mmCIF file of C-alpha atoms in Angstrom:
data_model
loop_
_atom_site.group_PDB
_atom_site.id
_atom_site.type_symbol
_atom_site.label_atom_id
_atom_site.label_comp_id
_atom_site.label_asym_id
_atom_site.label_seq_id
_atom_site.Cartn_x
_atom_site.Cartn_y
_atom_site.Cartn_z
ATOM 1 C CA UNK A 6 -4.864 12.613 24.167
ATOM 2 C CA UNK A 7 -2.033 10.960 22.681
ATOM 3 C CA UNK A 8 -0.628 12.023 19.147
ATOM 4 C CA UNK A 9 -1.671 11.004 16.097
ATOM 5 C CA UNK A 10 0.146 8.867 14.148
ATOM 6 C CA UNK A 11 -0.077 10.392 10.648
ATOM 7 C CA UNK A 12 -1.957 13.541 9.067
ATOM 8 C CA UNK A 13 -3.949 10.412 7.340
ATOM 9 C CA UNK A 14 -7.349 9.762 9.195
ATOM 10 C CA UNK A 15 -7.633 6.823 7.026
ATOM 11 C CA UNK A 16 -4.306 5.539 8.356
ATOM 12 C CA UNK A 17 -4.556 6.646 11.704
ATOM 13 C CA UNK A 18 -7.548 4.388 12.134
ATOM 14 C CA UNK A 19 -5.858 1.669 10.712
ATOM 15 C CA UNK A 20 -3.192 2.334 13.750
ATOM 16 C CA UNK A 21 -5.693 2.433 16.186
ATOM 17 C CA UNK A 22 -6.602 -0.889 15.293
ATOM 18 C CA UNK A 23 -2.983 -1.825 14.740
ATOM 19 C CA UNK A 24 -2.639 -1.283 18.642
ATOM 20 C CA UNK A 25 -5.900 -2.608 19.560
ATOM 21 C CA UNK A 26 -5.075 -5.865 18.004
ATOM 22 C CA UNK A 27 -1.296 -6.303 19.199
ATOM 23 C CA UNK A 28 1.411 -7.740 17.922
ATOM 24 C CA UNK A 29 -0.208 -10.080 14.996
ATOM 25 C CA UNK A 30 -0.124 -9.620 11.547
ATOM 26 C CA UNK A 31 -3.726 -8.687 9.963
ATOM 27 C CA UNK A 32 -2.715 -8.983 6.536
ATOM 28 C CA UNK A 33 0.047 -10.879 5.160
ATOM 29 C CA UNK A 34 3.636 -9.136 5.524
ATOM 30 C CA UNK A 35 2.012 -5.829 6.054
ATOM 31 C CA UNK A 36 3.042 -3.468 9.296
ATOM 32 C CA UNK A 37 2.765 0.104 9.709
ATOM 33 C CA UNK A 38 5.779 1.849 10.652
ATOM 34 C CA UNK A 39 6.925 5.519 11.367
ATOM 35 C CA UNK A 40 5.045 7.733 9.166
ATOM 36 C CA UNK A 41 7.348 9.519 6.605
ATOM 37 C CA UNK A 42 10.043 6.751 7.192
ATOM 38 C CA UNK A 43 12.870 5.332 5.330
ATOM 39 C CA UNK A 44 11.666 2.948 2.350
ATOM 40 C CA UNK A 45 14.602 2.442 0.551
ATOM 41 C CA UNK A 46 13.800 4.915 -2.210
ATOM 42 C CA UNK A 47 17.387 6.428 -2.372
ATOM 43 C CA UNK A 48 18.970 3.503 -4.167
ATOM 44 C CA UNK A 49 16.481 4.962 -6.635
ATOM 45 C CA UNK A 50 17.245 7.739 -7.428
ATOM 46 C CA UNK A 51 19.182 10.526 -4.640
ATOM 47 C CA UNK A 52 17.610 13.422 -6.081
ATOM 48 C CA UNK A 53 15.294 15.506 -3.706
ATOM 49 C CA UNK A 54 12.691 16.058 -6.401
ATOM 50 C CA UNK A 55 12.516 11.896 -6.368
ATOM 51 C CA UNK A 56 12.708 11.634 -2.690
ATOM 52 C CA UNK A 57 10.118 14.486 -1.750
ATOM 53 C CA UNK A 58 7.356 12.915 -3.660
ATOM 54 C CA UNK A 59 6.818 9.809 -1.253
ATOM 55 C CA UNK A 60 5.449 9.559 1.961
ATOM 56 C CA UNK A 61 6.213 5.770 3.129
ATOM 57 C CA UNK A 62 4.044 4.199 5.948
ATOM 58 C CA UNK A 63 3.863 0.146 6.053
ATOM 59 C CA UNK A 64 6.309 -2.725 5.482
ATOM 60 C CA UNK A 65 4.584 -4.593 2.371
ATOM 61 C CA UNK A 66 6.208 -8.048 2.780
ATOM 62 C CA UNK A 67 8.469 -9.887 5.689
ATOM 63 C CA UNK A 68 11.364 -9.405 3.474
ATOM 64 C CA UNK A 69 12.300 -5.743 3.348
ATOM 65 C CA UNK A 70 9.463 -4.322 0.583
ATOM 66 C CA UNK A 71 7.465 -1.163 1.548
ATOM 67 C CA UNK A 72 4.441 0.851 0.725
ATOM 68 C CA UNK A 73 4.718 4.826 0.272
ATOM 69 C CA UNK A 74 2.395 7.648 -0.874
ATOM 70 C CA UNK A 75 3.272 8.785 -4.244
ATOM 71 C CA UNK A 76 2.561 12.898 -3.999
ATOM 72 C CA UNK A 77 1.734 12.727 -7.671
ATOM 73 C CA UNK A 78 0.449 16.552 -7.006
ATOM 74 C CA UNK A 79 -0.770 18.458 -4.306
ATOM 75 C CA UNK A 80 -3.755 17.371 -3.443
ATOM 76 C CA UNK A 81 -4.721 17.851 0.590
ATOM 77 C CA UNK A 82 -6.057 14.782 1.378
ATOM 78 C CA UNK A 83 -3.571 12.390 1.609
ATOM 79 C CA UNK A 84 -5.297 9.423 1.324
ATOM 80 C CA UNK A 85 -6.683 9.679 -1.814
ATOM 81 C CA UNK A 86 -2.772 9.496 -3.458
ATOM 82 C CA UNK A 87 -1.677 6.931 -5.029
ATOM 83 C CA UNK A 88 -0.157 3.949 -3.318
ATOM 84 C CA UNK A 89 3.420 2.992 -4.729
ATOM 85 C CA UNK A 90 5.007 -0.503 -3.958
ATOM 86 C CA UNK A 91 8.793 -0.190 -3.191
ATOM 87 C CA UNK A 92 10.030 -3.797 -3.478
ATOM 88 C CA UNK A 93 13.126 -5.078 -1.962
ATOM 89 C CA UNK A 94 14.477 -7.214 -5.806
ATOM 90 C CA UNK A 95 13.641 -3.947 -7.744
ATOM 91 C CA UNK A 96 9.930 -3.247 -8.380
ATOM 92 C CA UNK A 97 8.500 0.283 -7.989
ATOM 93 C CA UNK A 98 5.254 0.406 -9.392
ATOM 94 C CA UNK A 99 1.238 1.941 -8.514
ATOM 95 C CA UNK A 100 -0.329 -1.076 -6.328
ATOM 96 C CA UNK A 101 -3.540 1.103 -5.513
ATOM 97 C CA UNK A 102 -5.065 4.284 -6.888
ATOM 98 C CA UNK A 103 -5.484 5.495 -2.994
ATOM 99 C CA UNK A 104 -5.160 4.053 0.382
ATOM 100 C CA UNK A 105 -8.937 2.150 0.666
ATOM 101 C CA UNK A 106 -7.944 0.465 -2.271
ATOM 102 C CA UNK A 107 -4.522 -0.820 -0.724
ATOM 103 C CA UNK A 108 -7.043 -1.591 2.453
ATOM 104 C CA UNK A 109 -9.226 -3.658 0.136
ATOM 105 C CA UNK A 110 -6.049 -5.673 -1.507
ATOM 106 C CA UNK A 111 -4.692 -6.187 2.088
ATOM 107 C CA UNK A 112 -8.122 -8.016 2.818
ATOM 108 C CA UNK A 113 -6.976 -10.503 0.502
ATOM 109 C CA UNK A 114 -4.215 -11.401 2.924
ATOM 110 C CA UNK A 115 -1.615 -12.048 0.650
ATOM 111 C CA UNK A 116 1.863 -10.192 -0.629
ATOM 112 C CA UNK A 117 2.237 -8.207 -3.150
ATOM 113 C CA UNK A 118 3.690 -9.779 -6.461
ATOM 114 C CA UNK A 119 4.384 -7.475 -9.401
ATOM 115 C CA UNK A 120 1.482 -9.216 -11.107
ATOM 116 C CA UNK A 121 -0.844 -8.070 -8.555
ATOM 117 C CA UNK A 122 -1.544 -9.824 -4.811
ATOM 118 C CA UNK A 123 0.486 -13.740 -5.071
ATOM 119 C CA UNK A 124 -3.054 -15.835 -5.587
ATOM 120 C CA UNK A 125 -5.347 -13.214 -5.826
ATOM 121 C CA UNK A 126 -7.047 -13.517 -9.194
ATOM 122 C CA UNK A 127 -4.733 -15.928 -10.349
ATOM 123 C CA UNK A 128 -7.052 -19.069 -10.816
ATOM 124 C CA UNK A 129 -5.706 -19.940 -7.005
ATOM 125 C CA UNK A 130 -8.436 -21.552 -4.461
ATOM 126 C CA UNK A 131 -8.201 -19.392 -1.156
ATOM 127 C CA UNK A 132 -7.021 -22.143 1.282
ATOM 128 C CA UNK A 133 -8.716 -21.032 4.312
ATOM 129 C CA UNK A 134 -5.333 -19.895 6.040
ATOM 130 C CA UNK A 135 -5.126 -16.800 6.647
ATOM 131 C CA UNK A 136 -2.779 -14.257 9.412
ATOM 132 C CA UNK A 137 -3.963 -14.350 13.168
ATOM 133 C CA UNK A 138 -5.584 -11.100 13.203
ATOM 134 C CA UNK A 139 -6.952 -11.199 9.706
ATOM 135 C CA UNK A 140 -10.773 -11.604 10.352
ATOM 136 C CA UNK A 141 -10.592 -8.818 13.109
ATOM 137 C CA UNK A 142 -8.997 -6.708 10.217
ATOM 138 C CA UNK A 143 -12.225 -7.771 7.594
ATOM 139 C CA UNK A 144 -14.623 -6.651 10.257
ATOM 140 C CA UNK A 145 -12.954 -3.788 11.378
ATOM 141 C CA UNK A 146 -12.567 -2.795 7.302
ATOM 142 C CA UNK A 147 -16.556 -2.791 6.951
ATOM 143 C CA UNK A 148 -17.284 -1.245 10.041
ATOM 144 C CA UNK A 149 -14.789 1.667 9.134
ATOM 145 C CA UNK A 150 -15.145 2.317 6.038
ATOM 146 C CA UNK A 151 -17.889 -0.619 4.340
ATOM 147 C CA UNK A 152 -15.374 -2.307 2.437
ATOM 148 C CA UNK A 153 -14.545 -6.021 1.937
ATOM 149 C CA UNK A 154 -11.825 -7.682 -0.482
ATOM 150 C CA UNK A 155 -12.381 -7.079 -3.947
ATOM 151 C CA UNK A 156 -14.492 -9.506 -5.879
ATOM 152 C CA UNK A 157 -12.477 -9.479 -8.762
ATOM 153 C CA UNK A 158 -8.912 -8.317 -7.920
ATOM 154 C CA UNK A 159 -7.739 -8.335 -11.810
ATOM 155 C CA UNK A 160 -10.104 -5.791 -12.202
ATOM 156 C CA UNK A 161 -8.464 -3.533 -9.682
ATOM 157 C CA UNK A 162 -5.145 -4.470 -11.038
ATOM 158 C CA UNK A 163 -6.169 -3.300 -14.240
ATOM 159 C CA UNK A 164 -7.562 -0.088 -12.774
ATOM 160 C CA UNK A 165 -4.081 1.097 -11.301
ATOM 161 C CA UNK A 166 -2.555 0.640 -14.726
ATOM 162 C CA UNK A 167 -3.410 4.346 -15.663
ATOM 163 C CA UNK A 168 -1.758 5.491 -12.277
ATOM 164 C CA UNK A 169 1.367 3.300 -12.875
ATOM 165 C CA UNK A 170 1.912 4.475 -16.338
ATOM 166 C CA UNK A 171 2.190 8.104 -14.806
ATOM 167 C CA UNK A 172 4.100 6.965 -12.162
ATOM 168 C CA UNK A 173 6.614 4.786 -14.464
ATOM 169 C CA UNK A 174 6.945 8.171 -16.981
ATOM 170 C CA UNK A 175 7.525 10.617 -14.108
ATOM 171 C CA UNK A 176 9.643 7.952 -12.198
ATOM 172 C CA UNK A 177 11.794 7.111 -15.029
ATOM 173 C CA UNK A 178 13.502 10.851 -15.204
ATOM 174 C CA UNK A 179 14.670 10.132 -12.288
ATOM 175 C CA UNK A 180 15.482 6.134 -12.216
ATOM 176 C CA UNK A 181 15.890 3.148 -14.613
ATOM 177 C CA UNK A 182 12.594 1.174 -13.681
ATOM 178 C CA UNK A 183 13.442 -2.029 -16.102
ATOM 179 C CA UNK A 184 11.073 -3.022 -18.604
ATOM 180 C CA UNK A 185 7.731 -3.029 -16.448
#
């Protein structure tokens, strides 16, 4: 038996389908990497009680953006932390209240914009193009867990904003986070 990737069931099974699927992209931008990994979040902020909050896992985007855990306390299952969005021009922010959520915006198969997901919600017509291995990646998300993209992705926007506003006051001890 081979080692798991994460102490995350929920993102373990996403890895198992990672390597089941191959080398294609499931969800726009978005790649697991080494669990616990580098995300940037030193030219935050270098202190360790910044650091040792986050747990990153995934590229968000193709151009250098991330996705970590945000250990807003210390809670045992993993998953059900909030999911922070480390972006590569200067947005931290809550992009999820836990990781089925995240799964649920990745289903929409588009990056992450500090608005939200780029034409998700946004009075944008899907246009039927999506990433090679993105309707393996809706069937595997229902048969895992019996999920599907949001209906209304505003609405989960809008549901993170009590997360972010605890993130943003805890983060900002630590780091200038802009206007936000």
């Amino acid at each position: 038996m081979r080692e798991a990737y994460s102490p995350v069931p929920e993102l373990n099974l996403l890895k198992e389908f990672e390597d089941r699927l191959g080398p294609v992209f499931y969800a726009e931008g978005f790649e697991l990497y080494e669990f616990g990994g580098d995300a940037g979040l030193h030219t935050w902020s270098e202190d360790p009680g910044f650091l040792g909050r986050f747990i990153p896992f995934a590229k968000a985007n193709g151009s250098g953006s991330d996705y970590a855990l945000w250990r807003c306390d210390d809670r045992a299952e993993l998953a059900t932390l909030p999911v922070v969005f480390v972006g590569d021009e200067g947005d931290l922010y809550v992009i999820a209240r836990d990781l089925r959520e995240l799964f649920r915006l990745l289903a929409l198969d588009r990056e992450p914009v500090a608005e939200g997901f780029l034409g998700a919600g946004q009075g944008e017509e899907d246009t039927g193009e999506h990433s090679q291995g993105h309707a393996e990646f809706l069937t595997w998300l229902d048969r895992t867990f019996g999920l599907g993209p949001p209906e209304d992705p505003d609405a989960l926007w809008e549901a993170r904003k009590e997360h972010d506003d605890r993130f943003r006051s805890w983060a900002g001890r630590f780091a200038d986070l802009g206007e936000g």
